[in-house]
PDB file of C-alpha atoms in Angstrom:
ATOM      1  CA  UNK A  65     -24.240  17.399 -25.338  1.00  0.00           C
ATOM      2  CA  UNK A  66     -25.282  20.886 -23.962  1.00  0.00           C
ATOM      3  CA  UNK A  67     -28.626  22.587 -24.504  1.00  0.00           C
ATOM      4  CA  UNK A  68     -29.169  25.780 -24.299  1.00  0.00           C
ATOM      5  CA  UNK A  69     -32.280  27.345 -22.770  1.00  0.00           C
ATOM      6  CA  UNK A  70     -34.289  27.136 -26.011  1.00  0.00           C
ATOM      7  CA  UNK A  71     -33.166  24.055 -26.477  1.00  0.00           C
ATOM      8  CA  UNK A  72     -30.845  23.937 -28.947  1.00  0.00           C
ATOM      9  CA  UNK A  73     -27.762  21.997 -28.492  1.00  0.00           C
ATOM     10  CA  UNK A  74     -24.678  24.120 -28.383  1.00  0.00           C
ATOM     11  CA  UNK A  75     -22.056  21.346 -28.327  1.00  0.00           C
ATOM     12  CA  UNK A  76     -21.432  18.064 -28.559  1.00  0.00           C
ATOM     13  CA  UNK A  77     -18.889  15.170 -28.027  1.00  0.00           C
ATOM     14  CA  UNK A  78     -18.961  11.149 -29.040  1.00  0.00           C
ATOM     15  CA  UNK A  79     -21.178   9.499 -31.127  1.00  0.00           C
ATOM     16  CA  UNK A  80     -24.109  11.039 -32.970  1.00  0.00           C
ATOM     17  CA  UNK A  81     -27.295   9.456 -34.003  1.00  0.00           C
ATOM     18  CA  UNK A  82     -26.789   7.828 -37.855  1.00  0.00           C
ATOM     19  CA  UNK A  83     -22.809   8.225 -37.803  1.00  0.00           C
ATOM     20  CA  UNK A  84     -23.890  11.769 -38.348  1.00  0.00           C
ATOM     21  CA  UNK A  85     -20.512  14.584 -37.461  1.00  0.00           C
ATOM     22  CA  UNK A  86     -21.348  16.319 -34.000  1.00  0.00           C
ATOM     23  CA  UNK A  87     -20.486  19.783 -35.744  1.00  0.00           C
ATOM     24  CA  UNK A  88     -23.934  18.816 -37.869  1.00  0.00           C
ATOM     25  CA  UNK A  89     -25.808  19.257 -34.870  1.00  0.00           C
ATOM     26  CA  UNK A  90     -24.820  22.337 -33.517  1.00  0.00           C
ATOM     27  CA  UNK A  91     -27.418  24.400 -33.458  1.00  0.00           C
ATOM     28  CA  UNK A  92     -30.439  21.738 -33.925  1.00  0.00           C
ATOM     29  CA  UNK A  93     -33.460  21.270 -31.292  1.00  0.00           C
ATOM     30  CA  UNK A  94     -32.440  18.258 -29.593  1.00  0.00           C
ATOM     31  CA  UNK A  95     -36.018  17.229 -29.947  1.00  0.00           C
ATOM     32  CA  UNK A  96     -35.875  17.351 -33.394  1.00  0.00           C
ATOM     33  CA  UNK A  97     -33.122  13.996 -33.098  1.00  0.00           C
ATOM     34  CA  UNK A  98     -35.891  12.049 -31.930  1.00  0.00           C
ATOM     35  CA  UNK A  99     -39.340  10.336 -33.231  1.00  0.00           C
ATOM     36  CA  UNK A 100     -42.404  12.519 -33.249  1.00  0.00           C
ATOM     37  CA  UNK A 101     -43.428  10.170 -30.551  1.00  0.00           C
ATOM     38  CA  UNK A 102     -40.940  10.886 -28.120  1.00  0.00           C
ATOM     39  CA  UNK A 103     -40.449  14.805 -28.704  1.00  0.00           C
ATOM     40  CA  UNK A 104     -43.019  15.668 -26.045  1.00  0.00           C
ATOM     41  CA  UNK A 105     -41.410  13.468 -23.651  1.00  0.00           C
ATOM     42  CA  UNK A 106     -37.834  16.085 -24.623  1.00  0.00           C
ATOM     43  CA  UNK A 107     -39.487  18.943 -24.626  1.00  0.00           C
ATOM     44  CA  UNK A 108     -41.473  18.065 -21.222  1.00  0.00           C
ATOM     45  CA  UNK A 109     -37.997  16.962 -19.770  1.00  0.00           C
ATOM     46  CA  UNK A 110     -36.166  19.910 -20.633  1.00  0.00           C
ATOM     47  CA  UNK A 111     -38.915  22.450 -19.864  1.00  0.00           C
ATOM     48  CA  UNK A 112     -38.572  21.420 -15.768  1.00  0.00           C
ATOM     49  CA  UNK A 113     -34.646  22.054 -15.903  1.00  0.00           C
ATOM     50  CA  UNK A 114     -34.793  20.501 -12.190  1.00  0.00           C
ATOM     51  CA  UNK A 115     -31.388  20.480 -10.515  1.00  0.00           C
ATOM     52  CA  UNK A 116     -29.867  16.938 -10.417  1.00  0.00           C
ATOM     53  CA  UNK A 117     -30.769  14.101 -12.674  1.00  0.00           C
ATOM     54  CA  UNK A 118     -33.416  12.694 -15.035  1.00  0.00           C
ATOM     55  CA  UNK A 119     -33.234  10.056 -17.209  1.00  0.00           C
ATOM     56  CA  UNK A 120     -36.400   9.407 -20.204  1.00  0.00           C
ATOM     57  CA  UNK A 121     -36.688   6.632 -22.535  1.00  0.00           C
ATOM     58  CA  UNK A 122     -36.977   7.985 -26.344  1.00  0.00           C
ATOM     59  CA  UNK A 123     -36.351   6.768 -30.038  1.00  0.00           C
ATOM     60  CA  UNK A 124     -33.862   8.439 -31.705  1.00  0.00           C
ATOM     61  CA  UNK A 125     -34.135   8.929 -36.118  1.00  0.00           C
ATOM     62  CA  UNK A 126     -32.138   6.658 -37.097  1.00  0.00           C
ATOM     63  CA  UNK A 127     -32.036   6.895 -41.349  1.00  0.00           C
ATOM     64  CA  UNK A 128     -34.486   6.235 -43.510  1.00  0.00           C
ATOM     65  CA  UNK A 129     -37.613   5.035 -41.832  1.00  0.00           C
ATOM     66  CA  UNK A 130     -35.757   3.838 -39.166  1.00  0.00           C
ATOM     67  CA  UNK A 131     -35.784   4.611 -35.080  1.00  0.00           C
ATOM     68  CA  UNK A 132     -33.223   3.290 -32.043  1.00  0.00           C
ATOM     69  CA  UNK A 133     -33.901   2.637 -28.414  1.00  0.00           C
ATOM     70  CA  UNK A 134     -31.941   5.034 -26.285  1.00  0.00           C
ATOM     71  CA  UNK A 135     -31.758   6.631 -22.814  1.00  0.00           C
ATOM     72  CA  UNK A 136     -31.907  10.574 -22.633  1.00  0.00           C
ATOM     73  CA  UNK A 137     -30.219  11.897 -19.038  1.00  0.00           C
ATOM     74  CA  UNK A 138     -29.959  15.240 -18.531  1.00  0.00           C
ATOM     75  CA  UNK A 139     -28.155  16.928 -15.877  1.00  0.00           C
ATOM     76  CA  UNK A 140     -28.914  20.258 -14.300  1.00  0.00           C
ATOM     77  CA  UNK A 141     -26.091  21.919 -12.705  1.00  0.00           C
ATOM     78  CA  UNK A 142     -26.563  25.806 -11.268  1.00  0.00           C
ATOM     79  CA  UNK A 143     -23.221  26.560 -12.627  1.00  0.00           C
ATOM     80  CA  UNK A 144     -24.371  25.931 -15.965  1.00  0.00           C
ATOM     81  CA  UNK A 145     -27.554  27.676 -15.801  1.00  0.00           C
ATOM     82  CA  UNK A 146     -29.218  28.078 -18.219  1.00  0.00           C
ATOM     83  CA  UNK A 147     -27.764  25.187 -20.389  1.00  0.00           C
ATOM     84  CA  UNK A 148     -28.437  21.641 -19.244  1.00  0.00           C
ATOM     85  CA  UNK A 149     -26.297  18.745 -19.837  1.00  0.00           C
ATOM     86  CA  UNK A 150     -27.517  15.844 -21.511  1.00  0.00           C
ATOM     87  CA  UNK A 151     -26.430  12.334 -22.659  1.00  0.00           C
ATOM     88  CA  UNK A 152     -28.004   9.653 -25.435  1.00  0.00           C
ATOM     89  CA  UNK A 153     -27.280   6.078 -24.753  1.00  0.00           C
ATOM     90  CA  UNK A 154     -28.221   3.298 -27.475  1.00  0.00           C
ATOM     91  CA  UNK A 155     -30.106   0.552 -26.896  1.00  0.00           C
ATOM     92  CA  UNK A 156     -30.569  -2.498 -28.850  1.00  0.00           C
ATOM     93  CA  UNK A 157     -30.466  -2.484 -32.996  1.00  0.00           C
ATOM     94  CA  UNK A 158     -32.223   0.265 -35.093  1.00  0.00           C
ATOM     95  CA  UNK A 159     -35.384  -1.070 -36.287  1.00  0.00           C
ATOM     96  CA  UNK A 160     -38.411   0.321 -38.831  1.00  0.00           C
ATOM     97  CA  UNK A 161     -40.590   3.479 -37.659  1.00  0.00           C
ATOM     98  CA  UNK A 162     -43.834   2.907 -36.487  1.00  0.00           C
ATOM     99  CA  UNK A 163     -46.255   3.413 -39.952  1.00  0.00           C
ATOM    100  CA  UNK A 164     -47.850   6.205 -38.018  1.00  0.00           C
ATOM    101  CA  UNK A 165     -44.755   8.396 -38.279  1.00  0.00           C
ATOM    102  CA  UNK A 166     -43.960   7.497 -42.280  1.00  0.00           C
ATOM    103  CA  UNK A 167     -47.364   8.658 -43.472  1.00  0.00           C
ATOM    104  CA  UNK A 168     -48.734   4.411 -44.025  1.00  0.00           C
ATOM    105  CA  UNK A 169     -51.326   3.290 -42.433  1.00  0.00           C
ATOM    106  CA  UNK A 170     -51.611   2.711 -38.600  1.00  0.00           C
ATOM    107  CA  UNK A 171     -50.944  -0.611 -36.970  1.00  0.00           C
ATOM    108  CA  UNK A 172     -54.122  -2.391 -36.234  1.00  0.00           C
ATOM    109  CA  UNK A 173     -54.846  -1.739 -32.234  1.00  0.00           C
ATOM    110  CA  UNK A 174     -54.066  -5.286 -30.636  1.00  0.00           C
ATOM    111  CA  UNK A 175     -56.655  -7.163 -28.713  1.00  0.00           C
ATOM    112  CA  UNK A 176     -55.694  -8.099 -24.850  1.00  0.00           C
ATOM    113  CA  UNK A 177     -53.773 -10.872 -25.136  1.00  0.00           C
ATOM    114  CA  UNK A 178     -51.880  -9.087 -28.010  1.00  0.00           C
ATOM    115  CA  UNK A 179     -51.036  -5.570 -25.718  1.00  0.00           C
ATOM    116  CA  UNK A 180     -49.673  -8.435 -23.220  1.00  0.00           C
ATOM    117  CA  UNK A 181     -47.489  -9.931 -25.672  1.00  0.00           C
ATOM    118  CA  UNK A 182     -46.160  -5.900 -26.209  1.00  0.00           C
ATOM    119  CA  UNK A 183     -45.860  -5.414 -22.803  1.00  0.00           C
ATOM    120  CA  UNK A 184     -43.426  -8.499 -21.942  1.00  0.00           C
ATOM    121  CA  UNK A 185     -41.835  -7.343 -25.396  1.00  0.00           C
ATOM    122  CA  UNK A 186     -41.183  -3.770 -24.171  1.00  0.00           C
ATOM    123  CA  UNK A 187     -40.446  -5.235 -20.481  1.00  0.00           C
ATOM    124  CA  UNK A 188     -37.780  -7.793 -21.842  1.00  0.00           C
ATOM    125  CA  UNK A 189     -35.832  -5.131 -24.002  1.00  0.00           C
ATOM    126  CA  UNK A 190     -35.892  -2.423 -21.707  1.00  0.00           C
ATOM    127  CA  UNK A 191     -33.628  -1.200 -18.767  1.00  0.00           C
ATOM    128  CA  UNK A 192     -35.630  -0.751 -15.127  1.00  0.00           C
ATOM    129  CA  UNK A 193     -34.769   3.076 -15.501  1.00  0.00           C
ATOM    130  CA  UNK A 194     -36.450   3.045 -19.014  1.00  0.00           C
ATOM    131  CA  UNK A 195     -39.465   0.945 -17.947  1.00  0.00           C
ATOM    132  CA  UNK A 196     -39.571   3.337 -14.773  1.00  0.00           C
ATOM    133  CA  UNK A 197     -40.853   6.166 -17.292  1.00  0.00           C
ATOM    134  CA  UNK A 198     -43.748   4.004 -18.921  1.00  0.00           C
ATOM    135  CA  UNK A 199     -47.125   3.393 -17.761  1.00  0.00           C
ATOM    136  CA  UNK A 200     -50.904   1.952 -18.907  1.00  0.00           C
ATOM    137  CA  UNK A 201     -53.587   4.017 -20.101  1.00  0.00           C
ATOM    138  CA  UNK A 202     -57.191   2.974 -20.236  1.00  0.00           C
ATOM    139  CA  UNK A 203     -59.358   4.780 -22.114  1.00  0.00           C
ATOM    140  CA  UNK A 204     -62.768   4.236 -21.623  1.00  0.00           C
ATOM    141  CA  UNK A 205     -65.224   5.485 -23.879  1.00  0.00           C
ATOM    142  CA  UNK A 206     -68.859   5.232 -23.012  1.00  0.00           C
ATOM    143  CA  UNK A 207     -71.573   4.436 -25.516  1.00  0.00           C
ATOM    144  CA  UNK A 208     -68.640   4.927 -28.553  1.00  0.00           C
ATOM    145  CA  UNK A 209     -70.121   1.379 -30.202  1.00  0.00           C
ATOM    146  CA  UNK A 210     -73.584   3.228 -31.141  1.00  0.00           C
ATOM    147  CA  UNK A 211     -71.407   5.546 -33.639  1.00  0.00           C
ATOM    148  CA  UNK A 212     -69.008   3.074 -34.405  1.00  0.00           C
ATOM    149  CA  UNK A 213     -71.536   1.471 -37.948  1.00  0.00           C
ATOM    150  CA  UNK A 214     -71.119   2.648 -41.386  1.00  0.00           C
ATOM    151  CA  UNK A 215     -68.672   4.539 -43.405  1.00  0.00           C
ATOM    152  CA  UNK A 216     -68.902   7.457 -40.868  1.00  0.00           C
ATOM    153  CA  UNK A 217     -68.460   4.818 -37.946  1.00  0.00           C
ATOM    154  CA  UNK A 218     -65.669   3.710 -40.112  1.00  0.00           C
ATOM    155  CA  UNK A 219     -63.862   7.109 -39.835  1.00  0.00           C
ATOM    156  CA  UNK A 220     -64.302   7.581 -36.621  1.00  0.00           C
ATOM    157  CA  UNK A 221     -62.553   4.283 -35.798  1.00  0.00           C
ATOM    158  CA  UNK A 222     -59.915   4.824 -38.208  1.00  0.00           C
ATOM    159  CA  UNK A 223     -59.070   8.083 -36.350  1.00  0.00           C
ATOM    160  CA  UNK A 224     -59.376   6.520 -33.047  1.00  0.00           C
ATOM    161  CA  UNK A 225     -56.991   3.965 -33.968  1.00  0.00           C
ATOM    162  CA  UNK A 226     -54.418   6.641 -34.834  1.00  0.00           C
ATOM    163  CA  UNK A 227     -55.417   8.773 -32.339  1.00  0.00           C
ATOM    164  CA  UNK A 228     -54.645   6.550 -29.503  1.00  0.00           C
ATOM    165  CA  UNK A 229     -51.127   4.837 -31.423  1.00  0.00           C
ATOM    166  CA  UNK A 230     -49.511   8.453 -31.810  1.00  0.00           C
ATOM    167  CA  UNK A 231     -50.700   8.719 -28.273  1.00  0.00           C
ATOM    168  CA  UNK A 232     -48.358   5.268 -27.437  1.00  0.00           C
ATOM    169  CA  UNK A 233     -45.028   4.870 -26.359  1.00  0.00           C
ATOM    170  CA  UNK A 234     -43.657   3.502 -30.102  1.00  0.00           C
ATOM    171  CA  UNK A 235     -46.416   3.928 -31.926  1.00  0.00           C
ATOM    172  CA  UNK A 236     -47.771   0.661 -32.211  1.00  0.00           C
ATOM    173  CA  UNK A 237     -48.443   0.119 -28.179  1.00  0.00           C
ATOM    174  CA  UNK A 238     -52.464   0.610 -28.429  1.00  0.00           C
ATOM    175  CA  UNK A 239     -54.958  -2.044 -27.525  1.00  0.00           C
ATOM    176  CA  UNK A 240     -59.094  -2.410 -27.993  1.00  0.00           C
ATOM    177  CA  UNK A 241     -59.785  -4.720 -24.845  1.00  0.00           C
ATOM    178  CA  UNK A 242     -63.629  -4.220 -25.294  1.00  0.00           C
ATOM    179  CA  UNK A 243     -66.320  -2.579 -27.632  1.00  0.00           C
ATOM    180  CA  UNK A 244     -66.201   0.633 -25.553  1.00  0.00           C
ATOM    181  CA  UNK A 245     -62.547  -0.008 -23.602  1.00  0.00           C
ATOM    182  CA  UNK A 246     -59.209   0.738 -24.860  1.00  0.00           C
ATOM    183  CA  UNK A 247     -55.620   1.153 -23.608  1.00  0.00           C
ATOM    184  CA  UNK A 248     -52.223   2.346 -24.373  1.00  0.00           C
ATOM    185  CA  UNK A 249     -48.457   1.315 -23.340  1.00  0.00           C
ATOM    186  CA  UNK A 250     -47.619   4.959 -22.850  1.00  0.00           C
ATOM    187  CA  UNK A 251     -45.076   7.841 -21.253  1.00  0.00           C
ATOM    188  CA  UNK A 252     -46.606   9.987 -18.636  1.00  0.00           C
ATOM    189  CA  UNK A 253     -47.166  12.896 -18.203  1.00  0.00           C
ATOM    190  CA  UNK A 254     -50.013  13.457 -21.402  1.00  0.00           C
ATOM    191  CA  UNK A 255     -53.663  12.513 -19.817  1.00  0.00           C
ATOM    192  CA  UNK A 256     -55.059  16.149 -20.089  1.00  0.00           C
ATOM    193  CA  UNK A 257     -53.963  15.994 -23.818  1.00  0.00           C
ATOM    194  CA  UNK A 258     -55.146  12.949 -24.627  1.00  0.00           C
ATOM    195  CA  UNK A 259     -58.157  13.998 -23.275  1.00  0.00           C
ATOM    196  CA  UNK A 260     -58.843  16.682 -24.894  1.00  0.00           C
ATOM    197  CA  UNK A 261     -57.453  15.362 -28.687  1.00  0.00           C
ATOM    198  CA  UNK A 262     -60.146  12.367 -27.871  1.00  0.00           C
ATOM    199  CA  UNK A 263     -63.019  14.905 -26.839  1.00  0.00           C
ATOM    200  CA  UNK A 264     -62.113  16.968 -30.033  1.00  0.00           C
ATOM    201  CA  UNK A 265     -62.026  13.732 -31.899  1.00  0.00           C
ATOM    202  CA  UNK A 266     -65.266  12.741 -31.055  1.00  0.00           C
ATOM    203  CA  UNK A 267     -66.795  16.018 -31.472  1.00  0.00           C
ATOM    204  CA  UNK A 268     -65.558  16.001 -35.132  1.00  0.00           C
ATOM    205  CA  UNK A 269     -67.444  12.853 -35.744  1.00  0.00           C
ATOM    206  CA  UNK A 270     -70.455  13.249 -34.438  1.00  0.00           C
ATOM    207  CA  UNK A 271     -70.187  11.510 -31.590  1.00  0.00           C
ATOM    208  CA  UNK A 272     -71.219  11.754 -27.998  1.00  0.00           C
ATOM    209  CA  UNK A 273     -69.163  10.276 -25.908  1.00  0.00           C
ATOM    210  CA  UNK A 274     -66.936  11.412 -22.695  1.00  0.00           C
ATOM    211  CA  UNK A 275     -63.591   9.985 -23.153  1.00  0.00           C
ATOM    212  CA  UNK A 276     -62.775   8.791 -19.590  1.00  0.00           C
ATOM    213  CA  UNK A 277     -58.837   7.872 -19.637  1.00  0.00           C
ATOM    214  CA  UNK A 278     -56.956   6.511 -16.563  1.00  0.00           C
ATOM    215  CA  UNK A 279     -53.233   6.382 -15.826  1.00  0.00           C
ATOM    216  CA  UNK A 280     -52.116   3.272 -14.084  1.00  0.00           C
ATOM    217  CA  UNK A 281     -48.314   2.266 -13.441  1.00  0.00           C
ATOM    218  CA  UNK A 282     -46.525  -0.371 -15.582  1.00  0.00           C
ATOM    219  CA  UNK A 283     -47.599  -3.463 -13.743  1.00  0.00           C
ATOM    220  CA  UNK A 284     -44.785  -6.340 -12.361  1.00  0.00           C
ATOM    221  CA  UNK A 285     -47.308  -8.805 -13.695  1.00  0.00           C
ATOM    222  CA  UNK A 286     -50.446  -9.026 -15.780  1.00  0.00           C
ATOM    223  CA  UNK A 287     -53.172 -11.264 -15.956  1.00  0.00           C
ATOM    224  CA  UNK A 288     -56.106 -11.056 -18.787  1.00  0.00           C
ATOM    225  CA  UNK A 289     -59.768 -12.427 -17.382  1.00  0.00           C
ATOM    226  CA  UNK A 290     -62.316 -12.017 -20.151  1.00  0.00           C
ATOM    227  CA  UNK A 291     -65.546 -11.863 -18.787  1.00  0.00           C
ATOM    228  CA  UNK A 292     -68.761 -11.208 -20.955  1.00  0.00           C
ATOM    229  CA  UNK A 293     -66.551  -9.332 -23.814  1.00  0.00           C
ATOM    230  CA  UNK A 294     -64.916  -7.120 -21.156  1.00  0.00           C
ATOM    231  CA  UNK A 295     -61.531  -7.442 -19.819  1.00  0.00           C
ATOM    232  CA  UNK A 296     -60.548  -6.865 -15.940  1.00  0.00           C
ATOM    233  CA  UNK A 297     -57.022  -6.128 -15.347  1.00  0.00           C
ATOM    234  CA  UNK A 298     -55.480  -7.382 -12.031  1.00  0.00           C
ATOM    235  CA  UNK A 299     -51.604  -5.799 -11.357  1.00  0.00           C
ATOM    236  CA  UNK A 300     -49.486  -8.750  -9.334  1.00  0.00           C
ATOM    237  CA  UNK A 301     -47.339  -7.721  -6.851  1.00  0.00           C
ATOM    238  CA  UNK A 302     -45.808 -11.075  -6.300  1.00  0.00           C
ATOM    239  CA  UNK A 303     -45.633 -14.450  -7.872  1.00  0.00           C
ATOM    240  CA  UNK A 304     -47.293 -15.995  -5.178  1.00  0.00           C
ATOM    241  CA  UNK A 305     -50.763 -13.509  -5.158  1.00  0.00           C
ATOM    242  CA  UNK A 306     -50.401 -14.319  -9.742  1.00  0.00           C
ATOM    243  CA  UNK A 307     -50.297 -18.050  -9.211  1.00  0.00           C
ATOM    244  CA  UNK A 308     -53.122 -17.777  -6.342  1.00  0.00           C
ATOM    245  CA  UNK A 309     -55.390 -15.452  -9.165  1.00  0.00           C
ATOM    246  CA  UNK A 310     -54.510 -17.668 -11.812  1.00  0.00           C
ATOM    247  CA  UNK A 311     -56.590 -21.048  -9.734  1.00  0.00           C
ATOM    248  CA  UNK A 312     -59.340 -19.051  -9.321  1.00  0.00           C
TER     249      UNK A 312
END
């Protein structure tokens, strides 16, 4: 495909998302092919139009409901300036939208062990240029459990929860690893956004609390240790330093 430098794609050869006729997209953002999750990711891509390469991991609509894993590379070349040159490759089977994006409810946030099951997940079915574009956010949010009782407590975790799983990488990538820690399978860059939808959040609800989230790179290796109803995350470089962590 080419973009021009709004955005809008201008032509395009191959295979469209949904066996749809490339004619049809003339004219369309090429952010609007994707997920909700993954249009800031296109619009943040396109907006640095650096010379050379750039590949970003998104989900493309797929029908009703439904999303696919692809790779997004665009290509900036001076002679084409201002359109960019960009390229969608598949991966894996469509599969259902995230609940978030089809108006249900939100997935539950996973507990440790369960955001380590979604990382090895993710890890398995991705390619090292998509998994190159992920990382962890923690989110720690101090004193949260005094506000968290009660229908209003309710509401204010319900938001949280869907707060922090729009804020994911598919939607469904959020994790509560303590009564006041939480963290996210996510696509950088978003931490001054996040930050300020989770201050606004909490000043809706009555609560005082200063979100404190943390960007950390996808980790080789991950090992839980649950200590006290906290959890410490170590990031293994080697099999040798995991296997020497795991004795102790």
């Amino acid at each position: 495909m080419e973009v021009d430098g709004a955005g809008r794609i201008v032509l395009a050869l191959g295979a469209p998302p949904n066996g749809a006729d490339t004619e049809s997209l003339q004219g369309q953002l090429l952010a609007d092919l994707v997920a909700p999750g993954s249009r800031n990711t296109v619009s943040e891509a396109l907006g640095r139009r650096a010379a050379g390469r750039e590949t970003v991991a998104v989900q493309v609509h797929w029908g009703a409901a439904k999303v696919r894993e692809a790779e997004l590379k665009i290509f900036g070349l001076p002679e084409l300036a201002p359109r960019l040159s960009c390229a969608l490759t598949y991966r894996g089977k469509p599969a259902a939208m995230a609940a978030l994006e089809t108006g249900a409810p939100p997935p539950a946030l996973a507990d440790g062990e369960g955001l380590m099951r979604l990382v090895q997940s993710a890890m398995e079915g991705l390619t090292v240029q998509q998994r190159s574009v992920l990382s962890f956010t923690f989110v720690d949010l101090p004193g949260v459990e005094g506000y968290t009782t009660g229908p209003k407590g309710e509401a204010l975790m319900d938001a949280l929860s869907r707060l922090l799983q729009s804020a994911s990488w598919n939607g469904a990538s959020a994790a509560r690893l303590s009564d006041e820690r939480y963290a996210l399978l996510s696509q950088p860059p978003g931490i001054d956004q996040l930050n300020g939808d989770l201050e606004r959040l909490m000043e809706r609800h009555g609560a005082e609390v200063a979100p404190k989230p943390s960007p950390r790179p996808c980790p080789t290796r991950l090992i839980l240790f649950p200590r006290c109803g906290r959890c410490a995350w170590r990031w293994m470089a080697s099999s040798a330093r995991a296997s020497t962590a795991s004795r102790r």
